[in-house]
Short mmCIF file of C-alpha atoms and ligand atoms in Angstrom, two decimals:
data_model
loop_
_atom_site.label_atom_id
_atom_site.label_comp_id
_atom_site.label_asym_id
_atom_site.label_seq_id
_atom_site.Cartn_x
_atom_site.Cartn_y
_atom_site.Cartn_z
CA UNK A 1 54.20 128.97 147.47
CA UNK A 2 57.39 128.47 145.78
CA UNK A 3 59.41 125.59 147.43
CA UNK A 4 63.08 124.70 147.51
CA UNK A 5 63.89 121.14 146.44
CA UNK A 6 64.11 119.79 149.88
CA UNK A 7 60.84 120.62 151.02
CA UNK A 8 59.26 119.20 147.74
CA UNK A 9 60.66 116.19 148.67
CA UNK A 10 58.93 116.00 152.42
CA UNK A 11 55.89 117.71 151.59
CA UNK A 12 53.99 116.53 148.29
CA UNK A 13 50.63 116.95 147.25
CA UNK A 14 49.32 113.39 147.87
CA UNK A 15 45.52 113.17 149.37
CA UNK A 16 44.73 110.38 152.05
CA UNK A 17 41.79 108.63 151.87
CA UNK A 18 39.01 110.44 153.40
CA UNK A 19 38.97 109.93 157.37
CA UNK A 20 42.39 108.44 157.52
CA UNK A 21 44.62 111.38 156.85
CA UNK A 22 48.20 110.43 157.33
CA UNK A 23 51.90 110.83 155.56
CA UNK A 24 52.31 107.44 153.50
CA UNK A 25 50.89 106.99 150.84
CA UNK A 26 48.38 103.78 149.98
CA UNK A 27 49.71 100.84 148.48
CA UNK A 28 47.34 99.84 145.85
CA UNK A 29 47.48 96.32 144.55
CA UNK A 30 45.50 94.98 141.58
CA UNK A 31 45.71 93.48 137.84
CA UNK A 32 41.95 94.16 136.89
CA UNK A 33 40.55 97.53 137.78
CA UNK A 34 36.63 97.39 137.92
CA UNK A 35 35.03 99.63 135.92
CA UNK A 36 31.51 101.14 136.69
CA UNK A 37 29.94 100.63 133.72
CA UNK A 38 30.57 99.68 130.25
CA UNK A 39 30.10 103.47 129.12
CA UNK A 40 33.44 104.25 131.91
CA UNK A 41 35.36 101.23 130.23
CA UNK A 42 34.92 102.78 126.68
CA UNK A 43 36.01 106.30 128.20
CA UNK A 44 38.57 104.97 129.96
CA UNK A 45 42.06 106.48 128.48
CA UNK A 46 44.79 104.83 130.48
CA UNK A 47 47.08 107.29 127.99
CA UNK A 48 44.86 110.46 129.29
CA UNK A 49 45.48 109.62 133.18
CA UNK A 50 41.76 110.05 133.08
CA UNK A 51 41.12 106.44 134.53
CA UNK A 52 42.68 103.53 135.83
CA UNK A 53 42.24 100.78 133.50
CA UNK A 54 44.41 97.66 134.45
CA UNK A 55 47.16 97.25 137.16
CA UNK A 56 50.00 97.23 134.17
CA UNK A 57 48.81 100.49 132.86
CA UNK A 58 48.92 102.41 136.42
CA UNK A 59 47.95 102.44 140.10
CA UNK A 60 47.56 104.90 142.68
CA UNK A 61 50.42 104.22 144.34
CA UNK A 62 52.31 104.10 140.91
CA UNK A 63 50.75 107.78 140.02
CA UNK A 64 51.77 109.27 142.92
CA UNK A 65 55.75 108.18 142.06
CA UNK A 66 55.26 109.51 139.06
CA UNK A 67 54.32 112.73 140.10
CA UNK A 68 57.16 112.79 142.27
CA UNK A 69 59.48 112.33 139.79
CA UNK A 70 58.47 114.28 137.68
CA UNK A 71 58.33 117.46 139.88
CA UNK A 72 62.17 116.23 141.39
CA UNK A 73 63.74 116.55 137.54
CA UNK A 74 61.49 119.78 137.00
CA UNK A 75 59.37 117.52 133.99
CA UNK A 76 56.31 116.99 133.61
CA UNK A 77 55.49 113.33 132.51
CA UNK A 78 56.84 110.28 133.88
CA UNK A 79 56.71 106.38 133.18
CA UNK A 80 58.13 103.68 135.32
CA UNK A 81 60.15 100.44 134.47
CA UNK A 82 61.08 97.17 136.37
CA UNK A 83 64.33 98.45 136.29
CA UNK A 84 67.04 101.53 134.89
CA UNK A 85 67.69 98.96 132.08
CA UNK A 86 64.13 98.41 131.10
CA UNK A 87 63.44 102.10 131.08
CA UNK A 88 66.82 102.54 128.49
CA UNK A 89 65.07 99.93 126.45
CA UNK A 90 61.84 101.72 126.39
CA UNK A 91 63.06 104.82 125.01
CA UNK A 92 65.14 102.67 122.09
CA UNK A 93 61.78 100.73 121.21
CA UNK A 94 60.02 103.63 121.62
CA UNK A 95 61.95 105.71 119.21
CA UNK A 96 64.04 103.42 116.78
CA UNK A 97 63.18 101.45 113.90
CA UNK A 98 65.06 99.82 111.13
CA UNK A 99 67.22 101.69 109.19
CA UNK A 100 67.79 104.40 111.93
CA UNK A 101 71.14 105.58 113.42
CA UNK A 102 71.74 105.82 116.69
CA UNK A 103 74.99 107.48 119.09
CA UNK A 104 75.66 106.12 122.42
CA UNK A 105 78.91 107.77 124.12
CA UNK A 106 81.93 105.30 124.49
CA UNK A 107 80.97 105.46 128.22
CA UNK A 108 78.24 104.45 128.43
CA UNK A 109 76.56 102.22 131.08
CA UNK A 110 77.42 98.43 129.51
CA UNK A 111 74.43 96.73 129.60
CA UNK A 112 73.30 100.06 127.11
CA UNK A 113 76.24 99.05 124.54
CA UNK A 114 75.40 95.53 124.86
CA UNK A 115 71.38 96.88 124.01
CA UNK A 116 72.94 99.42 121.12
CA UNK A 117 74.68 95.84 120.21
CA UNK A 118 71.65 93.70 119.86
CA UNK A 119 70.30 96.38 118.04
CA UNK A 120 72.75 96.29 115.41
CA UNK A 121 72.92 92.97 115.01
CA UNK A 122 69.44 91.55 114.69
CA UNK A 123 66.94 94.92 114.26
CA UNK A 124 68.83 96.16 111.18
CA UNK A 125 69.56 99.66 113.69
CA UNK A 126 73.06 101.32 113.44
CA UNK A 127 74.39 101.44 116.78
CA UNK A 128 77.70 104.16 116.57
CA UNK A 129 79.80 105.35 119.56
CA UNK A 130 81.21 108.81 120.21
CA UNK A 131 84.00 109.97 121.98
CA UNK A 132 82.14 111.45 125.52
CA UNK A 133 84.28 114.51 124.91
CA UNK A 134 83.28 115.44 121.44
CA UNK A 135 80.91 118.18 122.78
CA UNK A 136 79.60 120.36 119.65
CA UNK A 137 81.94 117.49 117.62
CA UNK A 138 78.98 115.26 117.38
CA UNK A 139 77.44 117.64 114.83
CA UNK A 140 79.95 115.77 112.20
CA UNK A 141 78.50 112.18 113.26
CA UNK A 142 75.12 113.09 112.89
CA UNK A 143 73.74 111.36 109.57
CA UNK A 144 70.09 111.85 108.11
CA UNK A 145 68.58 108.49 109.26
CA UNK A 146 70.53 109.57 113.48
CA UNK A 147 66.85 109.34 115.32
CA UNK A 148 68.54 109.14 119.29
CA UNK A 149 71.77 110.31 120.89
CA UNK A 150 72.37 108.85 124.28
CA UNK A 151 74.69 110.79 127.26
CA UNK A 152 75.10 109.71 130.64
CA UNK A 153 76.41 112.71 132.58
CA UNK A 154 79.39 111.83 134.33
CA UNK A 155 79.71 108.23 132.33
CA UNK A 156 80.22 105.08 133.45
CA UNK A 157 83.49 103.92 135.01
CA UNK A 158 85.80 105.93 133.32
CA UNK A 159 83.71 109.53 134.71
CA UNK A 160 83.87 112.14 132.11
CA UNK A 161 81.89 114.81 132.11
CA UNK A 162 80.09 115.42 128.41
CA UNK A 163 79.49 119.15 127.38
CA UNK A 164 75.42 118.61 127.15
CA UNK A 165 74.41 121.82 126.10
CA UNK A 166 77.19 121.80 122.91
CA UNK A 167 75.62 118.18 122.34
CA UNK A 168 72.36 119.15 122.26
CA UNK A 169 72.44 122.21 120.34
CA UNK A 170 74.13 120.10 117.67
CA UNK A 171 71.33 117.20 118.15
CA UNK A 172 68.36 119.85 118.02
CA UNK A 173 69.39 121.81 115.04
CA UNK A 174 68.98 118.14 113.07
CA UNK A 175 65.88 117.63 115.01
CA UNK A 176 67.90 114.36 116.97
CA UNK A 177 66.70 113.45 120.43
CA UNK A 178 68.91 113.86 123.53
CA UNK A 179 68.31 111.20 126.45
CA UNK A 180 70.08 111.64 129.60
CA UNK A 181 71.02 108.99 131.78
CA UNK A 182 70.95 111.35 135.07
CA UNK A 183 71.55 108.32 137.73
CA UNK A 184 74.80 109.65 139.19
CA UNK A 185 73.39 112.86 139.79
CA UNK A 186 69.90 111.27 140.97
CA UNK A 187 68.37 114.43 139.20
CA UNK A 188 69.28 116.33 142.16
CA UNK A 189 72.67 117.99 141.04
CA UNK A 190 71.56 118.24 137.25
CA UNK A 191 68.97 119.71 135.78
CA UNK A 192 68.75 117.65 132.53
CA UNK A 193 66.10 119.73 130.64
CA UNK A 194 67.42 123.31 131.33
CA UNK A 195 70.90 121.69 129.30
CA UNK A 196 67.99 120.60 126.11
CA UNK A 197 67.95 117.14 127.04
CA UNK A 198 64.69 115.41 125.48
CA UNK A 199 64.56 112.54 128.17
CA UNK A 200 65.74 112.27 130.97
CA UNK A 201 66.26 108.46 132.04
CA UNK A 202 66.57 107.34 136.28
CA UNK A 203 67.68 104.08 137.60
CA UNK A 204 65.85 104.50 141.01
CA UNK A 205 67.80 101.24 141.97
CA UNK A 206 70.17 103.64 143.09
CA UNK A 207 69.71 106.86 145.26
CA UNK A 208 66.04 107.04 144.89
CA UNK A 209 65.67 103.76 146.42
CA UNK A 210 68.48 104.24 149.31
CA UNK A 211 68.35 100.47 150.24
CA UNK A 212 70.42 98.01 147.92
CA UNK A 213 66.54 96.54 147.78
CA UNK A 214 64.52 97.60 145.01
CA UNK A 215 65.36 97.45 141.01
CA UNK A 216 63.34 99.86 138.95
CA UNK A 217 63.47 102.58 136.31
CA UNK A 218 62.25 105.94 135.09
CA UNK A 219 61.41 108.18 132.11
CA UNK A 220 60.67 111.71 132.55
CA UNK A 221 60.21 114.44 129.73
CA UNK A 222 58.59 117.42 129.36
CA UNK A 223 56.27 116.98 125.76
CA UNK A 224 53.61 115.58 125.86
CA UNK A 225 54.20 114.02 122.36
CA UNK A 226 57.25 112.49 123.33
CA UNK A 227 55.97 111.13 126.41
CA UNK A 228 53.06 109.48 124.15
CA UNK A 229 55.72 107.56 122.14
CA UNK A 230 57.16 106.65 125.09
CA UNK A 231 53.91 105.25 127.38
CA UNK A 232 53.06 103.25 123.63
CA UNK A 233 56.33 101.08 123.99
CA UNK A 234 55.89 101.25 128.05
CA UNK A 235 52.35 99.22 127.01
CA UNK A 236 53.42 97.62 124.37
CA UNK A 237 55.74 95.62 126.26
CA UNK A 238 54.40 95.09 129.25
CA UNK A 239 56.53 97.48 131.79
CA UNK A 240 54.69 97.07 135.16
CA UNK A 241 56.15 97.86 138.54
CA UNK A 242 54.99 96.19 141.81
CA UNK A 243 53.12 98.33 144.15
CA UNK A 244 55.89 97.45 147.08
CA UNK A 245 58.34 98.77 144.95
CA UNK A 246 57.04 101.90 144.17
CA UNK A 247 55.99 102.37 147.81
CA UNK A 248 59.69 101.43 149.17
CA UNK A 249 60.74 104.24 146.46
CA UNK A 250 58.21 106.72 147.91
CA UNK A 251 59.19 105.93 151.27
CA UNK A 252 63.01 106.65 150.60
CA UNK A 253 62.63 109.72 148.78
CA UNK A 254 62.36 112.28 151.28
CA UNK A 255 65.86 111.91 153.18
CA UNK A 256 67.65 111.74 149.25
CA UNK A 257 68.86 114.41 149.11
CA UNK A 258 70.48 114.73 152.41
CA UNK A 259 71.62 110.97 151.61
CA UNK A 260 73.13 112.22 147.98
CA UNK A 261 74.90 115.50 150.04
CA UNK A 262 76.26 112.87 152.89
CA UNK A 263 77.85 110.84 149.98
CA UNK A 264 79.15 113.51 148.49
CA UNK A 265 81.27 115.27 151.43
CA UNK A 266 81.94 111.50 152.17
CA UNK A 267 83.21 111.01 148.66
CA UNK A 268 85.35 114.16 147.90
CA UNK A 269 87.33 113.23 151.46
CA UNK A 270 88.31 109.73 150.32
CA UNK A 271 88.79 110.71 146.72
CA UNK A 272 90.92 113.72 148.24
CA UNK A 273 92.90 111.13 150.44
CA UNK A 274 93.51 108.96 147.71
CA UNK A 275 94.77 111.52 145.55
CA UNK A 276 97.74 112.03 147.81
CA UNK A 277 98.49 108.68 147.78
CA UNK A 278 101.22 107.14 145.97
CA UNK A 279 99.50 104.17 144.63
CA UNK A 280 96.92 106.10 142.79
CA UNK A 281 97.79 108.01 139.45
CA UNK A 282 94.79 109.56 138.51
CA UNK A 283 91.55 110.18 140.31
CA UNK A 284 88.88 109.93 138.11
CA UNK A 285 86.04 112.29 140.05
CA UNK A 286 83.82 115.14 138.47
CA UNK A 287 85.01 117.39 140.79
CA UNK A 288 88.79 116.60 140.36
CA UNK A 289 90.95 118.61 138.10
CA UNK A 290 92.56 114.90 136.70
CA UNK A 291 88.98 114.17 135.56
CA UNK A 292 88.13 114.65 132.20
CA UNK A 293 85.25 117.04 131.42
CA UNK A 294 86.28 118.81 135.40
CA UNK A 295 85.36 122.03 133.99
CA UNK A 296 82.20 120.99 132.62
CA UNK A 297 81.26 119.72 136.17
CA UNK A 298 81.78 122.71 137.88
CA UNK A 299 79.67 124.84 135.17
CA UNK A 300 76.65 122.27 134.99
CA UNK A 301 76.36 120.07 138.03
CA UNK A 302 75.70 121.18 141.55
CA UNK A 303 76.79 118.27 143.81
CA UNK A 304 78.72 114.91 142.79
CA UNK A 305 77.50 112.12 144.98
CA UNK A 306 79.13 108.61 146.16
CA UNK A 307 80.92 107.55 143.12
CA UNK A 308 84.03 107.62 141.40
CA UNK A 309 86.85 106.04 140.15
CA UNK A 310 90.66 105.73 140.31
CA UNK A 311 93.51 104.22 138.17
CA UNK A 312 95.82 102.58 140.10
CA UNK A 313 99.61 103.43 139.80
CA UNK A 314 101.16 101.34 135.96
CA UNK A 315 103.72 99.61 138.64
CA UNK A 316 100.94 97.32 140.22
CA UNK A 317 99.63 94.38 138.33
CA UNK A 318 95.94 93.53 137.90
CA UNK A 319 96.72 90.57 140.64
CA UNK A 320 98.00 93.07 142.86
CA UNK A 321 94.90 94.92 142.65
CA UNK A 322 92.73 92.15 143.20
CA UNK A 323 94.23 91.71 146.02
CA UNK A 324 93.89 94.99 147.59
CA UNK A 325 90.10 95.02 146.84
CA UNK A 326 89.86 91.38 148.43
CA UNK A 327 91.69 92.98 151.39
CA UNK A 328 89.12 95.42 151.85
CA UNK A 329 86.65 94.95 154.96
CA UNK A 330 84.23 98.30 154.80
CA UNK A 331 83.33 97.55 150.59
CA UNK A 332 81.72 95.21 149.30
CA UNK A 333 82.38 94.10 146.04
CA UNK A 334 79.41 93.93 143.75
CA UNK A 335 76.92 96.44 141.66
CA UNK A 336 74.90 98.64 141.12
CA UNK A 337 75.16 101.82 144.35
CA UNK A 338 73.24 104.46 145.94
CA UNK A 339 72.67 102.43 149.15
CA UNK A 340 74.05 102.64 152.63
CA UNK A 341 76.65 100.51 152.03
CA UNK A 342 80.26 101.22 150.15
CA UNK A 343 81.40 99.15 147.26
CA UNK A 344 84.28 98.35 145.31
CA UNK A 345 84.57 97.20 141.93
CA UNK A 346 88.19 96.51 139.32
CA UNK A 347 87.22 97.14 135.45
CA UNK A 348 89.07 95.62 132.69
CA UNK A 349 88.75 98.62 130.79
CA UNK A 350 89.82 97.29 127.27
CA UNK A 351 86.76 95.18 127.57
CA UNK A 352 84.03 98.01 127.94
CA UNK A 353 85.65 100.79 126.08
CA UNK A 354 86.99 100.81 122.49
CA UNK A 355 90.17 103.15 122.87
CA UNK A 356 91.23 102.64 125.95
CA UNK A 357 94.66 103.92 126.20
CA UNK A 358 95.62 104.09 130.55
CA UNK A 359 97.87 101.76 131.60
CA UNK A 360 97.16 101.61 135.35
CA UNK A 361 94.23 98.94 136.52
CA UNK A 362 90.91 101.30 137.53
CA UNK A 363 88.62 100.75 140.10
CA UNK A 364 85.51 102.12 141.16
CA UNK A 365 84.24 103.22 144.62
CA UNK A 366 81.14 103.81 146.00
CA UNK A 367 81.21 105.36 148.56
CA UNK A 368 78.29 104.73 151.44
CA UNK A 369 77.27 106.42 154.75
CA UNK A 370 79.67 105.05 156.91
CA UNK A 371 82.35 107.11 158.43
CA UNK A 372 84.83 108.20 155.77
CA UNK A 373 87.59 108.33 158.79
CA UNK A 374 86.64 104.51 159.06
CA UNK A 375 86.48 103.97 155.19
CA UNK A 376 90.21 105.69 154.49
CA UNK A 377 91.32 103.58 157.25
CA UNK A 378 90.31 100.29 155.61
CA UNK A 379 92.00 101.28 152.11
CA UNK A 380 95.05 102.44 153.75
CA UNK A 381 95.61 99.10 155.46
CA UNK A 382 94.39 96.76 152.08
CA UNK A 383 97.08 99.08 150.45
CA UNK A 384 99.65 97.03 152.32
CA UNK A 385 98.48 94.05 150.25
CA UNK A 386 99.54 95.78 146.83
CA UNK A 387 103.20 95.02 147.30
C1 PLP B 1 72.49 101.03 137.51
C2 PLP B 1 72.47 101.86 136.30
C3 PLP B 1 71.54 101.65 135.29
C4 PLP B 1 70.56 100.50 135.28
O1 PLP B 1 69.80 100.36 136.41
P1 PLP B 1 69.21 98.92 136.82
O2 PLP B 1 68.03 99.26 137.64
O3 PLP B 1 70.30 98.20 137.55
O4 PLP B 1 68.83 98.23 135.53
C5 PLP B 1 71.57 102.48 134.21
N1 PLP B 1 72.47 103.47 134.11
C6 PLP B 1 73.38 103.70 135.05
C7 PLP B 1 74.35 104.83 134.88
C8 PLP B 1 73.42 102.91 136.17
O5 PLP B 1 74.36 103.11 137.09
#
């Protein structure tokens, strides 16, 4: 029976243990995993799926997530990290040597560029930004020895949209890889592998896990060869998830997508507030004509989510700012999103990007599951600090 995306999420194809038939799934702890015999040891293939082997190389309970993840992205192999970093490092250890060339966009998530950084500087890698507009473009930066071209779809902060199916055309016609950081989207409002992405990364700390209580990471693709590369740097360094965490993820997966639609009405209202505000110059939201890559959005993406950003008006000063954002009472500052909670956060965008040219100070929102009415209400008073 074909099944929307909804239902996938509440009904899956897990099997309770004979005579205790019920929705949640077993939480299966363990390092060693016994083994029959010596003959089921040596035929053991934790690669193959065809045994469990040790607790780092899979569990039950870690299976069954990455099943579920899988199906959500519309892949077919999945591998899970301690965290949406660790799974970005997996794919660059998985895939890069020395001497190789690898893109990231000028977006992308920071902790990436600082990885792309290290890479450069001690593993004899060339780490190269793009401009996240450059769409087809990126065919001119692509050298022999480029292995990996990162996107993050919108990216970070700053929120434009990338043209994936122009960069991947480029990237597969010199046999380059395409990873997609999905994590705004949650894989529920892009479809990352109908665009040609090769991998499509998830930092579950975010709308898979719902809570502002779990860190952890995920690689889907759709090869099998790829995914083999892949699970070889997943073993080779060691990238176990707890049993807990993987069960909290499980547990929090059926209501996300009506948690990802309930930030994004949520979202668009305050973003469409603040656009009529006289503070704000530019909204910086997929789904906003000031946005770049707005177009893109609307052909690509289905849905937009919690977060976005805004650059504040050039007349206020970055103090000014930071004192609106102390002023606030409804956001939190801090990282990371995807929970219940909203959150604020000022970016000294010369820092993280290399060209930066706005004037006005940005800051992001997330925005939670609280009452938008209740949310605009809070920024509208803290606005009365700016002056
Ligand atoms: C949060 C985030 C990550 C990393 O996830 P962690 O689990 O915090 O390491 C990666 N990419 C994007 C776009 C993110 O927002």
């Amino acid at each position: 029976m074909k099944k929307s995306l909804q239902t996938t999420l509440v009904h899956t194809d897990y099997t309770a243990p004979e005579g205790f038939d019920a929705f949640p799934p077993a939480i299966h702890h363990a390092s060693t995993v016994l083994f029959k015999n010596v003959a089921a040891m040596r035929s053991g293939q934790w690669k193959e799926k065809n045994a469990y082997t040790y607790g780092l190389h899979g569990t039950p309970t870690t299976f069954t997530l990455e099943a579920r993840l899988a199906e959500i992205e519309d892949g077919k192999h999945c591998l899970l990290a301690p965290s949406g970093l660790a799974a970005i490092a997996m794919v660059d250890f998985a895939l890069l040597k020395s001497g190789d060339d690898l893109l990231l966009p000028d977006n992308v998530y920071n902790p990436n560029r600082e990885l792309g950084r290290w890479l450069s500087n001690d593993f004899g890698v060339s780490a190269r930004y793009y401009d996240p507009m450059a769409g087809a473009g990126i065919a001119q930066l692509i050298q022999p020895n480029t292995r990996l071209i990162w996107t993050e779809a919108p990216g970070s902060v700053s929120m434009e949209v990338p043209d994936l199916p122009a960069i991947c055309a480029a990237a597969s016609a010199r046999g380059v890889l395409v990873a997609l950081d999905n994590t705004w989207s949650a894989g529920l409002a892009l479809r990352g592998f109908d665009l040609g992405v090769d991998i499509v990364m998830q930092a579950l700390t975010k709308y898979q896990s719902g809570g502002s209580d779990v860190l952890m990471g995920a690689l889907i693709t759709r090869e099998r060869a790829l995914h083999d590369k892949l699970a070889m740097a997943h073993m080779r360094l060691g990238l176990g998830v707890s049993a807990d965490d993987a069960y909290l993820v499980m547990r929090a997966l059926p209501s996300m997508k009506l948690r990802f639609e309930a930030h994004d009405a949520a979202a668009r209202r305050v973003a469409a507030w603040l656009k009529g505000r006289p503070e704000v110059a530019r909204v910086l939201h997929p789904a906003f004509a000031d946005c770049p890559g707005h177009a893109t959005w609307k052909r690509d993406f289905s849905g937009a989510g919690g977060l976005f950003s805004v650059v504040f008006d050039e007349r206020y000063t970055e103090e000014q700012v930071d004192r609106f954002v102390d002023a606030l009472e409804l956001f939190g500052i801090g990282y990371s999103w995807g929970g219940a909670n909203s959150l604020v956060m000022p970016y000294r965008m010369s820092a993280i990007r290399r060209n930066w040219v706005g004037k006005g100070v940005l800051v992001r929102f997330n925005i939670g599951l609280e009452d938008p009415a209740d949310l605009i209400g809070d920024i509208e008073r803290a606005f009365g600090r700016l002056a």
